Short mmCIF file of C-alpha atoms in Angstrom, two decimals:
data_model
loop_
_atom_site.label_atom_id
_atom_site.label_comp_id
_atom_site.label_asym_id
_atom_site.label_seq_id
_atom_site.Cartn_x
_atom_site.Cartn_y
_atom_site.Cartn_z
CA MET A 1 3.11 -98.37 -78.46
CA LEU A 2 -0.28 -98.00 -76.79
CA ASN A 3 -1.54 -95.85 -79.67
CA HIS A 4 -0.30 -98.55 -82.03
CA ALA A 5 -1.98 -101.31 -80.04
CA GLU A 6 -5.24 -99.37 -79.94
CA ALA A 7 -5.20 -98.66 -83.67
CA LEU A 8 -4.43 -102.28 -84.56
CA ASN A 9 -7.19 -103.53 -82.30
CA GLU A 10 -9.72 -101.14 -83.84
CA LEU A 11 -8.70 -102.49 -87.26
CA GLY A 12 -9.50 -105.99 -86.03
CA ARG A 13 -5.84 -107.04 -85.85
CA THR A 14 -5.98 -108.22 -82.25
CA GLN A 15 -2.92 -110.48 -82.46
CA ASP A 16 -0.77 -107.61 -83.73
CA ALA A 17 -2.27 -105.32 -81.09
CA LEU A 18 -1.28 -107.81 -78.39
CA VAL A 19 2.35 -107.66 -79.51
CA SER A 20 2.46 -103.87 -79.05
CA LEU A 21 0.54 -103.95 -75.79
CA ASN A 22 2.72 -106.68 -74.34
CA LYS A 23 5.90 -104.72 -75.18
CA VAL A 24 4.64 -101.94 -72.92
CA ARG A 25 3.73 -104.43 -70.20
CA ALA A 26 7.09 -106.24 -70.48
CA ARG A 27 8.94 -103.00 -69.77
CA ALA A 28 7.03 -102.80 -66.47
CA LYS A 29 7.62 -106.51 -65.84
CA LEU A 30 3.90 -107.27 -66.05
CA PRO A 31 2.53 -110.53 -67.45
CA ASN A 32 1.44 -110.74 -71.07
CA VAL A 33 -2.18 -110.24 -71.99
CA THR A 34 -3.56 -113.17 -73.99
CA VAL A 35 -7.15 -112.02 -74.64
CA THR A 36 -8.19 -112.38 -78.28
CA ASP A 37 -11.66 -110.81 -78.14
CA GLN A 38 -11.61 -107.31 -79.68
CA VAL A 39 -13.97 -105.72 -77.15
CA ALA A 40 -12.17 -107.24 -74.16
CA LEU A 41 -8.81 -106.15 -75.58
CA ARG A 42 -10.16 -102.64 -76.18
CA ASN A 43 -11.06 -102.39 -72.49
CA ILE A 44 -7.65 -103.70 -71.44
CA ILE A 45 -5.84 -101.22 -73.70
CA ARG A 46 -7.95 -98.36 -72.34
CA GLU A 47 -7.17 -99.36 -68.76
CA GLU A 48 -3.48 -99.67 -69.64
CA ARG A 49 -3.52 -96.14 -71.09
CA LYS A 50 -5.15 -94.82 -67.92
CA VAL A 51 -2.40 -96.32 -65.76
CA GLU A 52 0.64 -95.99 -68.04
CA LEU A 53 -0.09 -92.37 -68.99
CA ALA A 54 -1.29 -91.18 -65.58
CA PHE A 55 -0.37 -87.56 -64.82
CA GLU A 56 0.60 -86.88 -68.46
CA GLY A 57 -2.61 -85.11 -69.48
CA HIS A 58 -3.97 -87.74 -71.87
CA ARG A 59 -6.99 -88.99 -69.95
CA LEU A 60 -9.56 -86.33 -70.90
CA TRP A 61 -8.50 -86.46 -74.55
CA ASP A 62 -8.81 -90.26 -74.53
CA LEU A 63 -12.28 -90.07 -73.00
CA ARG A 64 -13.29 -87.51 -75.62
CA ARG A 65 -11.88 -89.59 -78.46
CA TRP A 66 -13.59 -92.75 -77.22
CA LYS A 67 -16.83 -90.81 -76.61
CA THR A 68 -16.98 -92.20 -73.06
CA ALA A 69 -16.54 -88.97 -71.08
CA VAL A 70 -20.25 -88.51 -70.31
CA GLU A 71 -20.61 -91.87 -68.58
CA THR A 72 -17.10 -91.81 -67.08
CA LEU A 73 -17.10 -88.29 -65.63
CA ASN A 74 -20.68 -87.17 -65.01
CA GLY A 75 -21.74 -87.21 -61.40
CA LYS A 76 -18.22 -87.97 -60.21
CA ARG A 77 -15.86 -85.96 -58.06
CA MET A 78 -12.11 -85.80 -58.37
CA HIS A 79 -10.12 -87.15 -55.45
CA GLY A 80 -6.48 -86.71 -54.65
CA THR A 81 -4.02 -88.04 -52.14
CA ARG A 82 -2.30 -85.93 -49.54
CA ILE A 83 1.05 -87.51 -48.70
CA THR A 84 2.65 -86.49 -45.43
CA ARG A 85 6.08 -87.50 -44.24
CA ASN A 86 6.42 -88.34 -40.57
CA GLU A 87 9.70 -89.11 -38.84
CA ASN A 88 10.03 -92.68 -40.09
CA SER A 89 7.00 -93.19 -42.32
CA TRP A 90 4.53 -91.68 -44.70
CA THR A 91 0.79 -91.20 -44.31
CA TYR A 92 -1.65 -91.16 -47.20
CA GLU A 93 -4.99 -89.40 -46.97
CA THR A 94 -7.69 -89.26 -49.65
CA VAL A 95 -8.91 -85.69 -50.13
CA GLU A 96 -11.72 -84.13 -52.18
CA CYS A 97 -10.57 -81.90 -55.03
CA ASP A 98 -14.03 -80.86 -56.26
CA ASN A 99 -16.79 -79.14 -54.35
CA GLN A 100 -19.50 -80.43 -56.71
CA ASN A 101 -20.14 -83.30 -59.10
CA ARG A 102 -18.56 -83.03 -62.52
CA ILE A 103 -20.63 -82.36 -65.63
CA PHE A 104 -19.45 -83.27 -69.12
CA LYS A 105 -21.96 -82.18 -71.77
CA GLU A 106 -22.31 -83.94 -75.14
CA GLY A 107 -21.21 -80.72 -76.83
CA TYR A 108 -17.82 -80.94 -75.13
CA TYR A 109 -16.80 -83.81 -77.40
CA LYS A 110 -16.11 -81.17 -80.06
CA LEU A 111 -14.22 -77.95 -79.51
CA PRO A 112 -15.89 -74.57 -80.05
CA VAL A 113 -15.00 -72.29 -82.93
CA PRO A 114 -13.25 -69.23 -81.47
CA GLN A 115 -15.55 -66.20 -81.41
CA SER A 116 -12.91 -64.17 -83.28
CA GLU A 117 -13.20 -66.59 -86.24
CA ILE A 118 -16.98 -66.27 -86.26
CA ASP A 119 -16.64 -62.47 -86.10
CA ASN A 120 -14.19 -62.49 -89.04
CA ASN A 121 -16.36 -64.69 -91.24
CA PRO A 122 -20.15 -64.40 -91.09
CA LEU A 123 -20.46 -67.77 -92.90
CA CYS A 124 -18.68 -69.49 -90.04
CA LYS A 125 -21.07 -71.05 -87.53
CA GLN A 126 -20.47 -72.15 -83.97
CA THR A 127 -20.05 -75.84 -83.24
CA PRO A 128 -23.45 -77.34 -82.31
CA LEU A 129 -24.16 -77.52 -78.56
CA TRP A 130 -21.67 -74.73 -77.76
#
């Protein structure tokens, strides 16, 4: 549904996109989105994907597809949460997962051609920036 909402919004069909987006939100008992501006709706759909698809491995691919990985990831560090169970409660502690800032190069938006393919075909060239 979120893919559908995103595609419809990119086609300029914001009202149709809202229907798909709001079906996802209704399942989670969240209020309907009523924004009609394409750019604002794009941002809402992207945020919804980040939350709805958390821990499913879509985030990096979304950032690549949207060409927003450089500004979203560069200079950032990944954080996690350590959850500890005590006798009658839980404690939550933010922990660092990276020991240095992340770097996402422009060339990472495209995947490299495997070296074996380049070796098999001398006419095959490596993806630029790899």
